[in-house]
């Protein structure tokens, strides 16, 4: 009897390259022994609904799209009573999580990973009851990811984020926060913060810390203080450009649980999509919560 596979894809992700690869992808999956049901998403949150509303006969879910599509599929799986493995064929602008998992950026090789790879048990994060695969963030640059028009992302890739971020520099805002985690707490003004489970964020490698492991039960926390002098700002920029993150104005640590409390609502993103406004952001790591197929080493 054939195994059953639900293939969820975003037809508009990236440069809509799925259109020229769809039949070849399905052919690869069918030849590996799967009966494939293809589902093109129709609107935001549609991928999550497709996962949570699926019938119980599927053995595997494969999704193709950007980080937002992956986030919806991961969220749907985390909310499902019956959990099955996920395969990922990236087709977005940055595909940060795919890079961390060493999944190829080309669609057909990524499809073959699903048939030839092995299951990896990845940690998953939760921000105020909503799940994320690899990053929750606030502050400067975070709005860029969901404010940049899709056609600009398609044309320029992650250079679009840089251009949009530069345009937003005059409106930098600092957030006063009391941050608590297992081993400490701090209160200060921050212009940026991210809680990550990835080697790459926004298409940039090496800014989430050293020796990142996606299955160690911890996420990497990075907080950037509000610079009060041009020298401090220069120090922050140098540290980020050099990927050393060793500035006195940058705080980094690992955590299983972190709480960020602010007097005013703070806008967050989850995997590059809008994650709500919160005065109390509670973030928890779920160890080994997601089965995802990755390349054999």
Short mmCIF file of N, CA and C in Angstrom, two decimals, residues 30-192:
data_model
loop_
_atom_site.label_atom_id
_atom_site.label_comp_id
_atom_site.label_asym_id
_atom_site.label_seq_id
_atom_site.Cartn_x
_atom_site.Cartn_y
_atom_site.Cartn_z
N UNK A 30 6.33 10.83 -5.89
CA UNK A 30 5.56 9.64 -6.29
C UNK A 30 6.50 8.46 -6.54
N UNK A 31 7.62 8.71 -7.19
CA UNK A 31 8.55 7.62 -7.47
C UNK A 31 9.18 7.04 -6.21
N UNK A 32 9.13 7.80 -5.11
CA UNK A 32 9.65 7.28 -3.85
C UNK A 32 8.58 6.50 -3.07
N UNK A 33 7.40 6.34 -3.66
CA UNK A 33 6.39 5.49 -3.05
C UNK A 33 5.24 6.21 -2.38
N UNK A 34 5.09 7.50 -2.61
CA UNK A 34 4.02 8.26 -1.97
C UNK A 34 2.87 8.52 -2.92
N UNK A 35 1.68 8.45 -2.37
CA UNK A 35 0.49 8.97 -3.03
C UNK A 35 0.35 10.43 -2.60
N UNK A 36 0.46 11.36 -3.54
CA UNK A 36 0.60 12.77 -3.21
C UNK A 36 -0.71 13.53 -3.40
N UNK A 37 -1.10 14.27 -2.38
CA UNK A 37 -2.20 15.22 -2.47
C UNK A 37 -1.60 16.62 -2.43
N UNK A 38 -1.78 17.40 -3.50
CA UNK A 38 -1.20 18.74 -3.59
C UNK A 38 -2.23 19.78 -3.15
N UNK A 39 -1.78 20.72 -2.32
CA UNK A 39 -2.67 21.77 -1.83
C UNK A 39 -1.98 23.13 -1.94
N UNK A 40 -2.38 23.98 -2.91
CA UNK A 40 -1.83 25.34 -2.98
C UNK A 40 -2.54 26.24 -1.97
N UNK A 41 -1.78 26.98 -1.18
CA UNK A 41 -2.39 27.85 -0.18
C UNK A 41 -3.10 29.00 -0.87
N UNK A 42 -4.19 29.47 -0.23
CA UNK A 42 -5.03 30.51 -0.81
C UNK A 42 -4.91 31.85 -0.10
N UNK A 43 -4.48 31.83 1.16
CA UNK A 43 -4.44 33.06 1.95
C UNK A 43 -3.57 32.84 3.18
N UNK A 44 -3.33 33.91 3.92
CA UNK A 44 -2.57 33.80 5.16
C UNK A 44 -3.25 32.83 6.11
N UNK A 45 -2.47 32.03 6.80
CA UNK A 45 -2.92 31.01 7.78
C UNK A 45 -3.53 29.78 7.13
N UNK A 46 -3.61 29.76 5.79
CA UNK A 46 -4.21 28.61 5.11
C UNK A 46 -3.38 27.35 5.31
N UNK A 47 -2.05 27.49 5.30
CA UNK A 47 -1.19 26.32 5.48
C UNK A 47 -1.38 25.71 6.86
N UNK A 48 -1.52 26.55 7.88
CA UNK A 48 -1.75 26.04 9.23
C UNK A 48 -3.07 25.28 9.30
N UNK A 49 -4.11 25.85 8.69
CA UNK A 49 -5.41 25.17 8.70
C UNK A 49 -5.33 23.83 7.96
N UNK A 50 -4.58 23.80 6.86
CA UNK A 50 -4.47 22.56 6.10
C UNK A 50 -3.84 21.45 6.93
N UNK A 51 -2.91 21.82 7.81
CA UNK A 51 -2.27 20.83 8.67
C UNK A 51 -3.20 20.39 9.80
N UNK A 52 -3.82 21.34 10.48
CA UNK A 52 -4.67 21.00 11.63
C UNK A 52 -5.95 20.30 11.19
N UNK A 53 -6.45 20.58 9.99
CA UNK A 53 -7.72 20.00 9.53
C UNK A 53 -7.53 18.73 8.70
N UNK A 54 -6.29 18.29 8.52
CA UNK A 54 -6.04 17.11 7.69
C UNK A 54 -6.66 15.87 8.31
N UNK A 55 -6.94 14.88 7.47
CA UNK A 55 -7.41 13.60 8.02
C UNK A 55 -6.21 12.80 8.51
N UNK A 56 -6.47 11.72 9.20
CA UNK A 56 -5.41 10.99 9.89
C UNK A 56 -4.62 10.03 9.01
N UNK A 57 -4.90 9.98 7.71
CA UNK A 57 -4.26 8.98 6.86
C UNK A 57 -2.91 9.34 6.32
N UNK A 58 -2.44 10.55 6.55
CA UNK A 58 -1.17 10.97 5.96
C UNK A 58 0.02 10.48 6.79
N UNK A 59 1.08 10.11 6.06
CA UNK A 59 2.32 9.68 6.71
C UNK A 59 3.36 10.80 6.77
N UNK A 60 3.22 11.81 5.92
CA UNK A 60 4.22 12.86 5.81
C UNK A 60 3.56 14.12 5.25
N UNK A 61 4.01 15.27 5.74
CA UNK A 61 3.61 16.55 5.16
C UNK A 61 4.85 17.22 4.59
N UNK A 62 4.74 17.65 3.35
CA UNK A 62 5.81 18.41 2.71
C UNK A 62 5.28 19.81 2.43
N UNK A 63 6.09 20.82 2.75
CA UNK A 63 5.68 22.18 2.45
C UNK A 63 6.74 22.86 1.60
N UNK A 64 6.28 23.75 0.74
CA UNK A 64 7.18 24.54 -0.08
C UNK A 64 6.73 25.99 -0.02
N UNK A 65 7.68 26.86 0.28
CA UNK A 65 7.40 28.28 0.42
C UNK A 65 8.55 28.93 1.16
N UNK A 66 8.31 30.11 1.67
CA UNK A 66 9.31 30.80 2.46
C UNK A 66 9.18 30.47 3.93
N UNK A 67 9.87 31.25 4.76
CA UNK A 67 9.85 31.00 6.20
C UNK A 67 8.45 31.16 6.78
N UNK A 68 7.64 32.06 6.19
CA UNK A 68 6.28 32.24 6.68
C UNK A 68 5.42 31.01 6.47
N UNK A 69 5.54 30.40 5.29
CA UNK A 69 4.80 29.17 5.01
C UNK A 69 5.25 28.05 5.94
N UNK A 70 6.56 27.94 6.13
CA UNK A 70 7.07 26.93 7.05
C UNK A 70 6.54 27.16 8.45
N UNK A 71 6.51 28.42 8.88
CA UNK A 71 6.00 28.74 10.22
C UNK A 71 4.57 28.25 10.38
N UNK A 72 3.74 28.47 9.37
CA UNK A 72 2.34 28.04 9.46
C UNK A 72 2.22 26.52 9.55
N UNK A 73 3.04 25.81 8.77
CA UNK A 73 2.99 24.34 8.82
C UNK A 73 3.50 23.83 10.16
N UNK A 74 4.58 24.42 10.66
CA UNK A 74 5.10 24.03 11.97
C UNK A 74 4.07 24.32 13.06
N UNK A 75 3.44 25.49 13.00
CA UNK A 75 2.43 25.85 14.00
C UNK A 75 1.27 24.88 13.96
N UNK A 76 0.83 24.53 12.75
CA UNK A 76 -0.26 23.56 12.63
C UNK A 76 0.11 22.21 13.20
N UNK A 77 1.35 21.78 12.96
CA UNK A 77 1.78 20.49 13.49
C UNK A 77 1.87 20.52 15.01
N UNK A 78 2.37 21.62 15.55
CA UNK A 78 2.48 21.73 17.01
C UNK A 78 1.11 21.69 17.68
N UNK A 79 0.10 22.13 16.97
CA UNK A 79 -1.26 22.13 17.54
C UNK A 79 -2.01 20.84 17.26
N UNK A 80 -1.44 19.96 16.47
CA UNK A 80 -2.12 18.73 16.07
C UNK A 80 -1.98 17.66 17.15
N UNK A 81 -3.02 16.88 17.30
CA UNK A 81 -2.96 15.78 18.27
C UNK A 81 -2.14 14.62 17.72
N UNK A 82 -2.13 14.46 16.40
CA UNK A 82 -1.32 13.43 15.74
C UNK A 82 -0.20 14.11 14.97
N UNK A 83 1.03 13.90 15.41
CA UNK A 83 2.18 14.57 14.80
C UNK A 83 2.91 13.61 13.86
N UNK A 84 3.24 14.10 12.68
CA UNK A 84 3.97 13.32 11.69
C UNK A 84 5.13 14.17 11.18
N UNK A 85 6.11 13.56 10.52
CA UNK A 85 7.27 14.32 10.04
C UNK A 85 6.91 15.35 8.97
N UNK A 86 7.79 16.35 8.85
CA UNK A 86 7.65 17.41 7.85
C UNK A 86 8.87 17.40 6.94
N UNK A 87 8.63 17.56 5.66
CA UNK A 87 9.69 17.81 4.69
C UNK A 87 9.56 19.23 4.19
N UNK A 88 10.68 19.88 3.89
CA UNK A 88 10.65 21.30 3.52
C UNK A 88 11.41 21.53 2.22
N UNK A 89 10.73 22.18 1.27
CA UNK A 89 11.33 22.59 0.01
C UNK A 89 11.30 24.11 -0.03
N UNK A 90 12.41 24.78 0.31
CA UNK A 90 12.38 26.24 0.42
C UNK A 90 12.24 26.92 -0.93
N UNK A 91 11.46 28.02 -0.94
CA UNK A 91 11.32 28.80 -2.18
C UNK A 91 11.13 30.28 -1.87
N UNK A 92 11.55 30.72 -0.67
CA UNK A 92 11.38 32.11 -0.28
C UNK A 92 12.58 32.97 -0.61
N UNK A 93 12.62 34.15 0.02
CA UNK A 93 13.68 35.11 -0.26
C UNK A 93 14.94 34.84 0.54
N UNK A 94 14.80 34.35 1.79
CA UNK A 94 15.97 34.16 2.65
C UNK A 94 16.15 32.72 3.11
N UNK A 95 15.06 32.05 3.51
CA UNK A 95 15.11 30.63 3.88
C UNK A 95 16.13 30.34 4.98
N UNK A 96 16.06 31.11 6.05
CA UNK A 96 17.04 30.99 7.14
C UNK A 96 17.04 29.61 7.76
N UNK A 97 15.86 29.07 8.06
CA UNK A 97 15.80 27.79 8.76
C UNK A 97 16.34 26.67 7.89
N UNK A 98 16.06 26.74 6.59
CA UNK A 98 16.59 25.73 5.66
C UNK A 98 18.11 25.73 5.67
N UNK A 99 18.72 26.92 5.71
CA UNK A 99 20.18 27.01 5.74
C UNK A 99 20.72 26.35 7.00
N UNK A 100 20.04 26.57 8.13
CA UNK A 100 20.50 25.97 9.38
C UNK A 100 20.42 24.45 9.33
N UNK A 101 19.44 23.93 8.60
CA UNK A 101 19.26 22.48 8.49
C UNK A 101 20.04 21.88 7.34
N UNK A 102 20.77 22.74 6.60
CA UNK A 102 21.55 22.31 5.44
C UNK A 102 20.68 21.74 4.32
N UNK A 103 19.45 22.22 4.24
CA UNK A 103 18.56 21.86 3.14
C UNK A 103 18.90 22.73 1.94
N UNK A 104 19.10 22.16 0.76
CA UNK A 104 19.51 22.96 -0.41
C UNK A 104 18.50 24.04 -0.75
N UNK A 105 19.00 25.13 -1.33
CA UNK A 105 18.14 26.21 -1.75
C UNK A 105 17.48 25.98 -3.10
N UNK A 106 17.90 24.94 -3.80
CA UNK A 106 17.29 24.59 -5.09
C UNK A 106 16.20 23.54 -4.86
N UNK A 107 15.09 23.70 -5.57
CA UNK A 107 13.88 22.95 -5.22
C UNK A 107 14.00 21.45 -5.46
N UNK A 108 14.53 21.04 -6.59
CA UNK A 108 14.57 19.60 -6.89
C UNK A 108 15.55 18.86 -5.98
N UNK A 109 16.76 19.38 -5.74
CA UNK A 109 17.62 18.72 -4.75
C UNK A 109 16.98 18.67 -3.36
N UNK A 110 16.24 19.72 -2.99
CA UNK A 110 15.56 19.71 -1.69
C UNK A 110 14.48 18.64 -1.66
N UNK A 111 13.79 18.43 -2.78
CA UNK A 111 12.77 17.39 -2.85
C UNK A 111 13.40 16.00 -2.68
N UNK A 112 14.59 15.82 -3.23
CA UNK A 112 15.26 14.52 -3.11
C UNK A 112 15.74 14.27 -1.68
N UNK A 113 16.01 15.35 -0.94
CA UNK A 113 16.36 15.18 0.48
C UNK A 113 15.21 14.51 1.21
N UNK A 114 13.98 14.86 0.85
CA UNK A 114 12.80 14.31 1.52
C UNK A 114 12.72 12.80 1.32
N UNK A 115 13.15 12.34 0.18
CA UNK A 115 13.08 10.91 -0.10
C UNK A 115 14.32 10.16 0.38
N UNK A 116 15.45 10.87 0.53
CA UNK A 116 16.72 10.20 0.85
C UNK A 116 17.30 10.57 2.22
N UNK A 117 16.73 11.57 2.88
CA UNK A 117 17.31 12.07 4.12
C UNK A 117 16.84 11.30 5.35
N UNK A 118 17.07 11.91 6.51
CA UNK A 118 16.66 11.29 7.76
C UNK A 118 15.95 12.32 8.63
N UNK A 119 15.27 11.84 9.65
CA UNK A 119 14.49 12.71 10.53
C UNK A 119 15.38 13.34 11.59
N UNK A 120 15.25 14.65 11.73
CA UNK A 120 15.94 15.42 12.76
C UNK A 120 14.90 15.98 13.71
N UNK A 121 15.15 15.85 15.00
CA UNK A 121 14.20 16.33 16.01
C UNK A 121 14.62 17.73 16.46
N UNK A 122 13.97 18.74 15.91
CA UNK A 122 14.35 20.12 16.16
C UNK A 122 13.58 20.70 17.34
N UNK A 123 14.24 21.59 18.08
CA UNK A 123 13.55 22.37 19.10
C UNK A 123 12.64 23.40 18.42
N UNK A 124 11.55 23.75 19.08
CA UNK A 124 10.62 24.74 18.57
C UNK A 124 10.33 25.75 19.68
N UNK A 125 10.22 27.03 19.30
CA UNK A 125 9.94 28.08 20.27
C UNK A 125 8.47 28.45 20.32
N UNK A 126 8.09 29.04 21.44
CA UNK A 126 6.71 29.52 21.61
C UNK A 126 6.75 30.92 22.19
N UNK A 127 6.10 31.85 21.53
CA UNK A 127 5.99 33.24 21.97
C UNK A 127 4.53 33.54 22.28
N UNK A 128 4.22 33.69 23.56
CA UNK A 128 2.86 34.07 23.98
C UNK A 128 1.80 33.19 23.33
N UNK A 129 2.04 31.88 23.34
CA UNK A 129 1.05 30.95 22.83
C UNK A 129 1.12 30.67 21.34
N UNK A 130 2.02 31.35 20.62
CA UNK A 130 2.18 31.13 19.18
C UNK A 130 3.58 30.56 18.93
N UNK A 131 3.68 29.64 17.99
CA UNK A 131 4.92 28.91 17.78
C UNK A 131 5.80 29.59 16.71
N UNK A 132 7.10 29.37 16.82
CA UNK A 132 8.02 29.81 15.78
C UNK A 132 9.08 28.73 15.58
N UNK A 133 9.57 28.65 14.34
CA UNK A 133 10.56 27.62 14.02
C UNK A 133 11.97 28.05 14.38
N UNK A 134 12.29 29.35 14.15
CA UNK A 134 13.70 29.71 14.33
C UNK A 134 13.95 31.09 14.91
N UNK A 135 12.98 32.03 14.91
CA UNK A 135 13.29 33.34 15.48
C UNK A 135 12.03 34.06 15.92
N UNK A 136 12.12 34.68 17.10
CA UNK A 136 11.16 35.69 17.56
C UNK A 136 11.97 36.94 17.86
N UNK A 137 11.50 38.10 17.38
CA UNK A 137 12.33 39.30 17.50
C UNK A 137 11.47 40.55 17.63
N UNK A 138 12.10 41.61 18.17
CA UNK A 138 11.45 42.91 18.26
C UNK A 138 12.47 44.00 17.93
N UNK A 139 11.97 45.19 17.64
CA UNK A 139 12.84 46.34 17.47
C UNK A 139 13.26 46.62 16.05
N UNK A 140 14.33 47.39 15.90
CA UNK A 140 14.81 47.83 14.60
C UNK A 140 15.02 46.64 13.67
N UNK A 141 14.62 46.78 12.44
CA UNK A 141 14.74 45.79 11.37
C UNK A 141 13.64 44.73 11.39
N UNK A 142 12.95 44.50 12.51
CA UNK A 142 11.98 43.41 12.53
C UNK A 142 10.78 43.72 11.66
N UNK A 143 10.31 44.98 11.66
CA UNK A 143 9.17 45.33 10.83
C UNK A 143 9.52 45.23 9.35
N UNK A 144 10.81 45.32 9.04
CA UNK A 144 11.24 45.26 7.64
C UNK A 144 10.76 43.96 7.00
N UNK A 145 10.81 42.86 7.73
CA UNK A 145 10.53 41.56 7.13
C UNK A 145 9.10 41.42 6.66
N UNK A 146 8.14 42.04 7.38
CA UNK A 146 6.76 41.92 6.90
C UNK A 146 6.24 43.20 6.26
N UNK A 147 7.03 44.30 6.27
CA UNK A 147 6.63 45.55 5.63
C UNK A 147 7.15 45.66 4.21
N UNK A 148 8.25 44.96 3.90
CA UNK A 148 8.82 45.02 2.56
C UNK A 148 7.90 44.31 1.56
N UNK A 149 7.49 44.98 0.48
CA UNK A 149 6.58 44.36 -0.49
C UNK A 149 7.18 43.09 -1.09
N UNK A 150 6.32 42.10 -1.38
CA UNK A 150 6.78 40.82 -1.88
C UNK A 150 7.53 40.96 -3.19
N UNK A 151 7.08 41.87 -4.08
CA UNK A 151 7.77 42.00 -5.37
C UNK A 151 9.19 42.53 -5.22
N UNK A 152 9.41 43.36 -4.18
CA UNK A 152 10.76 43.85 -3.91
C UNK A 152 11.62 42.72 -3.37
N UNK A 153 11.05 41.89 -2.47
CA UNK A 153 11.78 40.73 -1.96
C UNK A 153 12.18 39.81 -3.10
N UNK A 154 11.23 39.58 -4.03
CA UNK A 154 11.49 38.67 -5.14
C UNK A 154 12.64 39.17 -6.01
N UNK A 155 12.70 40.48 -6.24
CA UNK A 155 13.70 41.06 -7.13
C UNK A 155 15.07 41.14 -6.48
N UNK A 156 15.12 41.56 -5.22
CA UNK A 156 16.39 41.87 -4.57
C UNK A 156 16.84 40.85 -3.55
N UNK A 157 15.98 39.89 -3.20
CA UNK A 157 16.35 38.94 -2.16
C UNK A 157 16.55 39.64 -0.83
N UNK A 158 17.52 39.16 0.00
CA UNK A 158 17.65 39.78 1.31
C UNK A 158 18.30 41.16 1.25
N UNK A 159 18.80 41.58 0.07
CA UNK A 159 19.23 42.97 -0.07
C UNK A 159 18.07 43.93 0.15
N UNK A 160 16.85 43.45 -0.14
CA UNK A 160 15.67 44.29 0.08
C UNK A 160 15.51 44.65 1.54
N UNK A 161 15.84 43.71 2.42
CA UNK A 161 15.73 43.98 3.85
C UNK A 161 16.72 45.06 4.28
N UNK A 162 17.94 45.00 3.71
CA UNK A 162 18.96 45.99 4.06
C UNK A 162 18.51 47.38 3.63
N UNK A 163 17.99 47.49 2.39
CA UNK A 163 17.56 48.79 1.89
C UNK A 163 16.41 49.35 2.72
N UNK A 164 15.47 48.50 3.06
CA UNK A 164 14.34 48.95 3.86
C UNK A 164 14.80 49.34 5.26
N UNK A 165 15.75 48.60 5.81
CA UNK A 165 16.26 48.91 7.15
C UNK A 165 16.96 50.26 7.18
N UNK A 166 17.76 50.53 6.15
CA UNK A 166 18.44 51.82 6.08
C UNK A 166 17.42 52.96 6.02
N UNK A 167 16.37 52.74 5.27
CA UNK A 167 15.33 53.76 5.16
C UNK A 167 14.65 54.03 6.50
N UNK A 168 14.62 53.02 7.38
CA UNK A 168 13.91 53.15 8.65
C UNK A 168 14.79 53.68 9.78
N UNK A 169 16.09 53.89 9.53
CA UNK A 169 17.02 54.30 10.59
C UNK A 169 16.59 55.56 11.34
N UNK A 170 16.05 56.59 10.66
CA UNK A 170 15.67 57.80 11.41
C UNK A 170 14.57 57.57 12.45
N UNK A 171 13.87 56.47 12.36
CA UNK A 171 12.75 56.22 13.28
C UNK A 171 13.08 55.17 14.33
N UNK A 172 14.36 54.93 14.59
CA UNK A 172 14.76 53.95 15.59
C UNK A 172 14.11 54.27 16.94
N UNK A 173 13.54 53.27 17.55
CA UNK A 173 12.90 53.43 18.85
C UNK A 173 13.51 52.47 19.85
N UNK A 174 13.73 52.95 21.06
CA UNK A 174 14.22 52.09 22.14
C UNK A 174 13.06 51.67 23.03
N UNK A 175 13.15 50.45 23.56
CA UNK A 175 12.10 49.90 24.42
C UNK A 175 12.70 49.62 25.80
N UNK A 176 12.07 50.17 26.82
CA UNK A 176 12.52 49.87 28.18
C UNK A 176 11.95 48.52 28.57
N UNK A 177 12.84 47.61 28.99
CA UNK A 177 12.42 46.24 29.28
C UNK A 177 13.11 45.70 30.52
N UNK A 178 12.35 44.87 31.23
CA UNK A 178 12.90 44.06 32.32
C UNK A 178 12.92 42.63 31.79
N UNK A 179 14.13 42.08 31.64
CA UNK A 179 14.30 40.76 31.04
C UNK A 179 14.74 39.78 32.11
N UNK A 180 14.03 38.66 32.20
CA UNK A 180 14.35 37.61 33.18
C UNK A 180 14.52 36.28 32.47
N UNK A 181 15.54 35.51 32.91
CA UNK A 181 15.72 34.16 32.40
C UNK A 181 16.26 33.28 33.53
N UNK A 182 16.57 32.02 33.24
CA UNK A 182 16.92 31.07 34.29
C UNK A 182 18.08 31.54 35.15
N UNK A 183 19.07 32.18 34.53
CA UNK A 183 20.32 32.48 35.21
C UNK A 183 20.52 33.95 35.52
N UNK A 184 19.53 34.79 35.28
CA UNK A 184 19.75 36.20 35.56
C UNK A 184 18.60 37.08 35.13
N UNK A 185 18.79 38.37 35.26
CA UNK A 185 17.83 39.36 34.82
C UNK A 185 18.55 40.68 34.58
N UNK A 186 17.93 41.52 33.75
CA UNK A 186 18.51 42.82 33.44
C UNK A 186 17.38 43.77 33.10
N UNK A 187 17.56 45.05 33.39
CA UNK A 187 16.60 46.08 33.02
C UNK A 187 17.35 47.19 32.31
N UNK A 188 16.89 47.53 31.09
CA UNK A 188 17.61 48.54 30.31
C UNK A 188 16.72 48.94 29.12
N UNK A 189 17.28 49.84 28.29
CA UNK A 189 16.60 50.25 27.05
C UNK A 189 17.25 49.50 25.89
N UNK A 190 16.43 48.86 25.06
CA UNK A 190 16.93 48.05 23.96
C UNK A 190 16.31 48.51 22.64
N UNK A 191 17.14 48.49 21.59
CA UNK A 191 16.63 48.81 20.26
C UNK A 191 16.32 47.56 19.46
N UNK A 192 16.82 46.42 19.93
CA UNK A 192 16.61 45.18 19.18
C UNK A 192 16.79 43.99 20.11
#
